[in-house]
Amino acid sequence: MIISVTALGLLSKAHFENVPVFQAGDYIYVTKDIAMEGTHIIALEKSSELSQLLSEEDNKTLEDYSRNLSVVEDSKLARDYECIMHDITEGGVLGAVWETCEMIGFGAKLDYSSMPLSETSKKICHFYNINPLRLISSGSMLIVAKAHSSKALEQAFALSNIRLSKIGELSKDEAVVIFEDGIYSSVLPPKSDELYKVV
């Protein structure tokens, strides 16, 4: 069963007055693993089909995912630093980066090898031939932070139980690109989530 909830709230005017002014070279981070929710949903919906593929360790990972699909604690940790946040939902991490860069008027250079992707997610995405970077990733937060405050941000997360991974930097060029296998490839605007190819 999948339950979807929409929550609305109000922010003080001061919140918007303190939005950082970004520049090329500022850092792009994600929390936890990417593709968590998509991996979890597919594993539930296709449990019989995946029963021979997934190990006991994979099942433990999936149990952990089911308990970590909120970004409330992630945002509480990050909000004291010069940054903006985007919860990584439909369209996955690439969709979240593209939308954020479109909003702030910068491009980005991403590194595929820095993406925190579990072996469980890799197995499932390979089995169904889908791109984990385009898979719904609720539970993971995208954070764009000023370079000069990055060390303090990293230290705050290091003292918590939430992993923070740097996946790239902002660039002057408005294009979003990702480095993989020795070449840069363009990241296109988000379309339908990879989840819908499977369930």
PDB file of C-alpha atoms in Angstrom:
ATOM      1  CA  MET A   1       0.000   0.000   0.000  1.00  0.00           C
ATOM      2  CA  ILE A   2       1.286   3.482  -0.896  1.00  0.00           C
ATOM      3  CA  ILE A   3       0.059   6.483   1.107  1.00  0.00           C
ATOM      4  CA  SER A   4       0.646   9.976  -0.262  1.00  0.00           C
ATOM      5  CA  VAL A   5       0.335  13.035   1.971  1.00  0.00           C
ATOM      6  CA  THR A   6       0.454  16.725   1.044  1.00  0.00           C
ATOM      7  CA  ALA A   7       1.244  19.190   3.837  1.00  0.00           C
ATOM      8  CA  LEU A   8       0.994  22.973   3.653  1.00  0.00           C
ATOM      9  CA  GLY A   9       2.486  25.557   5.984  1.00  0.00           C
ATOM     10  CA  LEU A  10       3.556  29.163   6.386  1.00  0.00           C
ATOM     11  CA  LEU A  11       7.068  30.601   6.574  1.00  0.00           C
ATOM     12  CA  SER A  12       8.104  33.917   8.027  1.00  0.00           C
ATOM     13  CA  LYS A  13       9.201  36.699   5.681  1.00  0.00           C
ATOM     14  CA  ALA A  14      12.658  36.545   7.259  1.00  0.00           C
ATOM     15  CA  HIS A  15      13.093  33.054   5.835  1.00  0.00           C
ATOM     16  CA  PHE A  16      13.001  34.417   2.285  1.00  0.00           C
ATOM     17  CA  GLU A  17      15.155  37.440   3.090  1.00  0.00           C
ATOM     18  CA  ASN A  18      17.992  35.109   4.126  1.00  0.00           C
ATOM     19  CA  VAL A  19      18.218  33.077   0.905  1.00  0.00           C
ATOM     20  CA  PRO A  20      21.944  32.909   0.013  1.00  0.00           C
ATOM     21  CA  VAL A  21      23.421  34.539  -3.079  1.00  0.00           C
ATOM     22  CA  PHE A  22      25.128  31.659  -4.850  1.00  0.00           C
ATOM     23  CA  GLN A  23      28.144  31.596  -7.130  1.00  0.00           C
ATOM     24  CA  ALA A  24      29.992  29.085  -9.276  1.00  0.00           C
ATOM     25  CA  GLY A  25      31.937  26.666  -7.093  1.00  0.00           C
ATOM     26  CA  ASP A  26      29.334  26.396  -4.340  1.00  0.00           C
ATOM     27  CA  TYR A  27      28.683  22.810  -3.301  1.00  0.00           C
ATOM     28  CA  ILE A  28      25.868  20.369  -4.047  1.00  0.00           C
ATOM     29  CA  TYR A  29      25.127  17.655  -1.490  1.00  0.00           C
ATOM     30  CA  VAL A  30      22.610  14.885  -0.914  1.00  0.00           C
ATOM     31  CA  THR A  31      21.702  13.169   2.337  1.00  0.00           C
ATOM     32  CA  LYS A  32      21.462   9.404   2.918  1.00  0.00           C
ATOM     33  CA  ASP A  33      21.123   7.156  -0.162  1.00  0.00           C
ATOM     34  CA  ILE A  34      19.487   8.261  -3.382  1.00  0.00           C
ATOM     35  CA  ALA A  35      16.655   6.198  -4.933  1.00  0.00           C
ATOM     36  CA  MET A  36      15.514   5.025  -1.490  1.00  0.00           C
ATOM     37  CA  GLU A  37      11.774   5.347  -1.899  1.00  0.00           C
ATOM     38  CA  GLY A  38      11.722   4.032  -5.455  1.00  0.00           C
ATOM     39  CA  THR A  39      13.792   1.025  -4.432  1.00  0.00           C
ATOM     40  CA  HIS A  40      11.487   0.369  -1.495  1.00  0.00           C
ATOM     41  CA  ILE A  41       8.292   0.667  -3.571  1.00  0.00           C
ATOM     42  CA  ILE A  42       9.568  -1.634  -6.322  1.00  0.00           C
ATOM     43  CA  ALA A  43      10.719  -4.217  -3.773  1.00  0.00           C
ATOM     44  CA  LEU A  44       7.240  -4.233  -2.197  1.00  0.00           C
ATOM     45  CA  GLU A  45       5.306  -4.285  -5.467  1.00  0.00           C
ATOM     46  CA  LYS A  46       7.533  -6.891  -7.124  1.00  0.00           C
ATOM     47  CA  SER A  47       8.450  -8.984  -4.089  1.00  0.00           C
ATOM     48  CA  SER A  48       7.769 -12.366  -5.702  1.00  0.00           C
ATOM     49  CA  GLU A  49       9.684 -11.430  -8.847  1.00  0.00           C
ATOM     50  CA  LEU A  50      12.665 -10.237  -6.810  1.00  0.00           C
ATOM     51  CA  SER A  51      12.701 -13.005  -4.208  1.00  0.00           C
ATOM     52  CA  GLN A  52      15.632 -14.833  -5.819  1.00  0.00           C
ATOM     53  CA  LEU A  53      17.573 -11.656  -6.542  1.00  0.00           C
ATOM     54  CA  LEU A  54      17.627 -10.021  -3.120  1.00  0.00           C
ATOM     55  CA  SER A  55      19.777 -11.270  -0.255  1.00  0.00           C
ATOM     56  CA  GLU A  56      19.156 -11.066   3.476  1.00  0.00           C
ATOM     57  CA  GLU A  57      21.429  -8.024   3.544  1.00  0.00           C
ATOM     58  CA  ASP A  58      19.313  -6.395   0.824  1.00  0.00           C
ATOM     59  CA  ASN A  59      16.182  -7.011   2.878  1.00  0.00           C
ATOM     60  CA  LYS A  60      17.817  -5.329   5.883  1.00  0.00           C
ATOM     61  CA  THR A  61      18.630  -2.334   3.683  1.00  0.00           C
ATOM     62  CA  LEU A  62      14.993  -2.168   2.554  1.00  0.00           C
ATOM     63  CA  GLU A  63      13.824  -2.252   6.183  1.00  0.00           C
ATOM     64  CA  ASP A  64      16.160   0.653   6.941  1.00  0.00           C
ATOM     65  CA  TYR A  65      14.739   2.566   3.981  1.00  0.00           C
ATOM     66  CA  SER A  66      11.188   2.130   5.257  1.00  0.00           C
ATOM     67  CA  ARG A  67      12.219   3.916   8.474  1.00  0.00           C
ATOM     68  CA  ASN A  68      14.132   6.740   6.798  1.00  0.00           C
ATOM     69  CA  LEU A  69      11.753   8.258   4.245  1.00  0.00           C
ATOM     70  CA  SER A  70      11.439  11.574   6.099  1.00  0.00           C
ATOM     71  CA  VAL A  71      13.751  14.563   5.604  1.00  0.00           C
ATOM     72  CA  VAL A  72      12.640  16.464   8.709  1.00  0.00           C
ATOM     73  CA  GLU A  73      15.864  15.827  10.628  1.00  0.00           C
ATOM     74  CA  ASP A  74      17.956  16.517   7.524  1.00  0.00           C
ATOM     75  CA  SER A  75      16.367  19.946   7.124  1.00  0.00           C
ATOM     76  CA  LYS A  76      16.721  20.762  10.830  1.00  0.00           C
ATOM     77  CA  LEU A  77      20.464  20.130  10.588  1.00  0.00           C
ATOM     78  CA  ALA A  78      20.969  22.131   7.395  1.00  0.00           C
ATOM     79  CA  ARG A  79      18.777  25.149   8.065  1.00  0.00           C
ATOM     80  CA  ASP A  80      21.342  26.912  10.269  1.00  0.00           C
ATOM     81  CA  TYR A  81      23.805  27.160   7.373  1.00  0.00           C
ATOM     82  CA  GLU A  82      23.869  29.181   4.147  1.00  0.00           C
ATOM     83  CA  CYS A  83      22.049  26.800   1.850  1.00  0.00           C
ATOM     84  CA  ILE A  84      18.845  25.926   0.045  1.00  0.00           C
ATOM     85  CA  MET A  85      17.159  22.524   0.142  1.00  0.00           C
ATOM     86  CA  HIS A  86      15.028  20.429  -2.215  1.00  0.00           C
ATOM     87  CA  ASP A  87      13.513  17.114  -1.134  1.00  0.00           C
ATOM     88  CA  ILE A  88      14.264  14.561  -3.846  1.00  0.00           C
ATOM     89  CA  THR A  89      10.899  13.209  -4.951  1.00  0.00           C
ATOM     90  CA  GLU A  90       9.658  12.335  -8.460  1.00  0.00           C
ATOM     91  CA  GLY A  91      12.359  12.687 -11.083  1.00  0.00           C
ATOM     92  CA  GLY A  92      15.080  11.586  -8.689  1.00  0.00           C
ATOM     93  CA  VAL A  93      18.300  13.375  -7.883  1.00  0.00           C
ATOM     94  CA  LEU A  94      18.860  14.568 -11.452  1.00  0.00           C
ATOM     95  CA  GLY A  95      15.392  16.097 -11.546  1.00  0.00           C
ATOM     96  CA  ALA A  96      15.981  17.827  -8.209  1.00  0.00           C
ATOM     97  CA  VAL A  97      19.327  19.257  -9.337  1.00  0.00           C
ATOM     98  CA  TRP A  98      17.868  20.456 -12.643  1.00  0.00           C
ATOM     99  CA  GLU A  99      14.907  22.153 -10.933  1.00  0.00           C
ATOM    100  CA  THR A 100      17.124  23.804  -8.310  1.00  0.00           C
ATOM    101  CA  CYS A 101      19.600  25.107 -10.887  1.00  0.00           C
ATOM    102  CA  GLU A 102      16.743  26.430 -12.999  1.00  0.00           C
ATOM    103  CA  MET A 103      15.449  28.318  -9.960  1.00  0.00           C
ATOM    104  CA  ILE A 104      18.760  29.920  -8.943  1.00  0.00           C
ATOM    105  CA  GLY A 105      20.094  30.544 -12.460  1.00  0.00           C
ATOM    106  CA  PHE A 106      23.205  28.353 -12.400  1.00  0.00           C
ATOM    107  CA  GLY A 107      24.395  25.175 -14.024  1.00  0.00           C
ATOM    108  CA  ALA A 108      25.997  22.235 -12.248  1.00  0.00           C
ATOM    109  CA  LYS A 109      28.791  19.740 -12.694  1.00  0.00           C
ATOM    110  CA  LEU A 110      27.894  16.426 -11.061  1.00  0.00           C
ATOM    111  CA  ASP A 111      30.038  13.340 -10.438  1.00  0.00           C
ATOM    112  CA  TYR A 112      28.303   9.983 -10.906  1.00  0.00           C
ATOM    113  CA  SER A 113      30.894   8.175  -8.767  1.00  0.00           C
ATOM    114  CA  SER A 114      30.008  10.395  -5.781  1.00  0.00           C
ATOM    115  CA  MET A 115      26.317   9.466  -5.823  1.00  0.00           C
ATOM    116  CA  PRO A 116      25.426   7.513  -2.644  1.00  0.00           C
ATOM    117  CA  LEU A 117      23.681   4.530  -4.224  1.00  0.00           C
ATOM    118  CA  SER A 118      23.289   1.259  -2.331  1.00  0.00           C
ATOM    119  CA  GLU A 119      24.046  -2.145  -3.805  1.00  0.00           C
ATOM    120  CA  THR A 120      20.386  -3.008  -3.248  1.00  0.00           C
ATOM    121  CA  SER A 121      19.251  -0.104  -5.423  1.00  0.00           C
ATOM    122  CA  LYS A 122      21.857  -0.979  -8.044  1.00  0.00           C
ATOM    123  CA  LYS A 123      20.597  -4.580  -8.179  1.00  0.00           C
ATOM    124  CA  ILE A 124      16.952  -3.621  -8.564  1.00  0.00           C
ATOM    125  CA  CYS A 125      17.585  -0.840 -11.080  1.00  0.00           C
ATOM    126  CA  HIS A 126      19.840  -3.083 -13.166  1.00  0.00           C
ATOM    127  CA  PHE A 127      17.233  -5.874 -13.082  1.00  0.00           C
ATOM    128  CA  TYR A 128      14.548  -3.554 -14.473  1.00  0.00           C
ATOM    129  CA  ASN A 129      16.923  -1.513 -16.664  1.00  0.00           C
ATOM    130  CA  ILE A 130      16.007   1.821 -15.068  1.00  0.00           C
ATOM    131  CA  ASN A 131      18.146   4.826 -14.133  1.00  0.00           C
ATOM    132  CA  PRO A 132      18.487   5.148 -10.328  1.00  0.00           C
ATOM    133  CA  LEU A 133      19.332   8.843 -10.687  1.00  0.00           C
ATOM    134  CA  ARG A 134      15.849   9.396 -12.153  1.00  0.00           C
ATOM    135  CA  LEU A 135      14.062   7.305  -9.510  1.00  0.00           C
ATOM    136  CA  ILE A 136      11.907   8.848  -6.777  1.00  0.00           C
ATOM    137  CA  SER A 137      14.123   9.433  -3.745  1.00  0.00           C
ATOM    138  CA  SER A 138      11.971  10.652  -0.862  1.00  0.00           C
ATOM    139  CA  GLY A 139      14.032  10.454   2.311  1.00  0.00           C
ATOM    140  CA  SER A 140      17.021  12.076   0.623  1.00  0.00           C
ATOM    141  CA  MET A 141      17.514  15.841   0.619  1.00  0.00           C
ATOM    142  CA  LEU A 142      19.374  17.899  -1.978  1.00  0.00           C
ATOM    143  CA  ILE A 143      21.349  20.730  -0.358  1.00  0.00           C
ATOM    144  CA  VAL A 144      23.124  23.521  -2.230  1.00  0.00           C
ATOM    145  CA  ALA A 145      25.491  25.267   0.187  1.00  0.00           C
ATOM    146  CA  LYS A 146      27.877  28.194   0.052  1.00  0.00           C
ATOM    147  CA  ALA A 147      31.427  26.888  -0.234  1.00  0.00           C
ATOM    148  CA  HIS A 148      32.641  28.929   2.756  1.00  0.00           C
ATOM    149  CA  SER A 149      30.059  27.334   5.071  1.00  0.00           C
ATOM    150  CA  SER A 150      30.496  23.810   3.723  1.00  0.00           C
ATOM    151  CA  LYS A 151      32.951  22.610   6.378  1.00  0.00           C
ATOM    152  CA  ALA A 152      30.614  23.601   9.195  1.00  0.00           C
ATOM    153  CA  LEU A 153      27.704  21.920   7.404  1.00  0.00           C
ATOM    154  CA  GLU A 154      29.717  18.740   6.890  1.00  0.00           C
ATOM    155  CA  GLN A 155      30.770  18.719  10.551  1.00  0.00           C
ATOM    156  CA  ALA A 156      27.157  19.087  11.703  1.00  0.00           C
ATOM    157  CA  PHE A 157      26.116  16.065   9.662  1.00  0.00           C
ATOM    158  CA  ALA A 158      29.197  14.096  10.734  1.00  0.00           C
ATOM    159  CA  LEU A 159      28.052  14.480  14.350  1.00  0.00           C
ATOM    160  CA  SER A 160      24.587  13.174  13.452  1.00  0.00           C
ATOM    161  CA  ASN A 161      23.523   9.765  12.163  1.00  0.00           C
ATOM    162  CA  ILE A 162      22.635  11.212   8.742  1.00  0.00           C
ATOM    163  CA  ARG A 163      25.190  10.741   5.975  1.00  0.00           C
ATOM    164  CA  LEU A 164      26.000  13.743   3.751  1.00  0.00           C
ATOM    165  CA  SER A 165      27.621  13.270   0.327  1.00  0.00           C
ATOM    166  CA  LYS A 166      29.023  15.954  -1.949  1.00  0.00           C
ATOM    167  CA  ILE A 167      27.916  15.158  -5.512  1.00  0.00           C
ATOM    168  CA  GLY A 168      29.016  18.251  -7.421  1.00  0.00           C
ATOM    169  CA  GLU A 169      29.331  22.017  -7.687  1.00  0.00           C
ATOM    170  CA  LEU A 170      27.486  24.924  -9.246  1.00  0.00           C
ATOM    171  CA  SER A 171      28.885  26.227 -12.537  1.00  0.00           C
ATOM    172  CA  LYS A 172      28.645  29.504 -14.460  1.00  0.00           C
ATOM    173  CA  ASP A 173      27.290  27.687 -17.488  1.00  0.00           C
ATOM    174  CA  GLU A 174      23.529  27.204 -17.074  1.00  0.00           C
ATOM    175  CA  ALA A 175      23.769  23.598 -18.323  1.00  0.00           C
ATOM    176  CA  VAL A 176      23.606  20.713 -15.851  1.00  0.00           C
ATOM    177  CA  VAL A 177      26.103  17.975 -16.719  1.00  0.00           C
ATOM    178  CA  ILE A 178      27.225  14.740 -15.083  1.00  0.00           C
ATOM    179  CA  PHE A 179      30.673  13.118 -15.300  1.00  0.00           C
ATOM    180  CA  GLU A 180      30.602   9.364 -15.842  1.00  0.00           C
ATOM    181  CA  ASP A 181      33.032   6.955 -17.521  1.00  0.00           C
ATOM    182  CA  GLY A 182      35.398   9.759 -18.468  1.00  0.00           C
ATOM    183  CA  ILE A 183      32.897  12.044 -20.209  1.00  0.00           C
ATOM    184  CA  TYR A 184      30.391  14.760 -19.337  1.00  0.00           C
ATOM    185  CA  SER A 185      26.780  14.202 -20.425  1.00  0.00           C
ATOM    186  CA  SER A 186      23.936  16.719 -20.386  1.00  0.00           C
ATOM    187  CA  VAL A 187      21.177  16.334 -17.806  1.00  0.00           C
ATOM    188  CA  LEU A 188      17.803  16.973 -19.439  1.00  0.00           C
ATOM    189  CA  PRO A 189      14.706  18.396 -17.711  1.00  0.00           C
ATOM    190  CA  PRO A 190      12.799  15.847 -15.615  1.00  0.00           C
ATOM    191  CA  LYS A 191      10.064  13.804 -17.287  1.00  0.00           C
ATOM    192  CA  SER A 192       8.177  10.766 -16.015  1.00  0.00           C
ATOM    193  CA  ASP A 193       9.785   9.037 -13.036  1.00  0.00           C
ATOM    194  CA  GLU A 194      11.553   5.736 -13.712  1.00  0.00           C
ATOM    195  CA  LEU A 195       9.252   4.096 -11.165  1.00  0.00           C
ATOM    196  CA  TYR A 196       6.409   4.071 -13.692  1.00  0.00           C
ATOM    197  CA  LYS A 197       8.377   1.807 -16.018  1.00  0.00           C
ATOM    198  CA  VAL A 198       8.128  -0.905 -13.366  1.00  0.00           C
ATOM    199  CA  VAL A 199       4.912  -0.503 -11.341  1.00  0.00           C
TER     200      VAL A 199
END
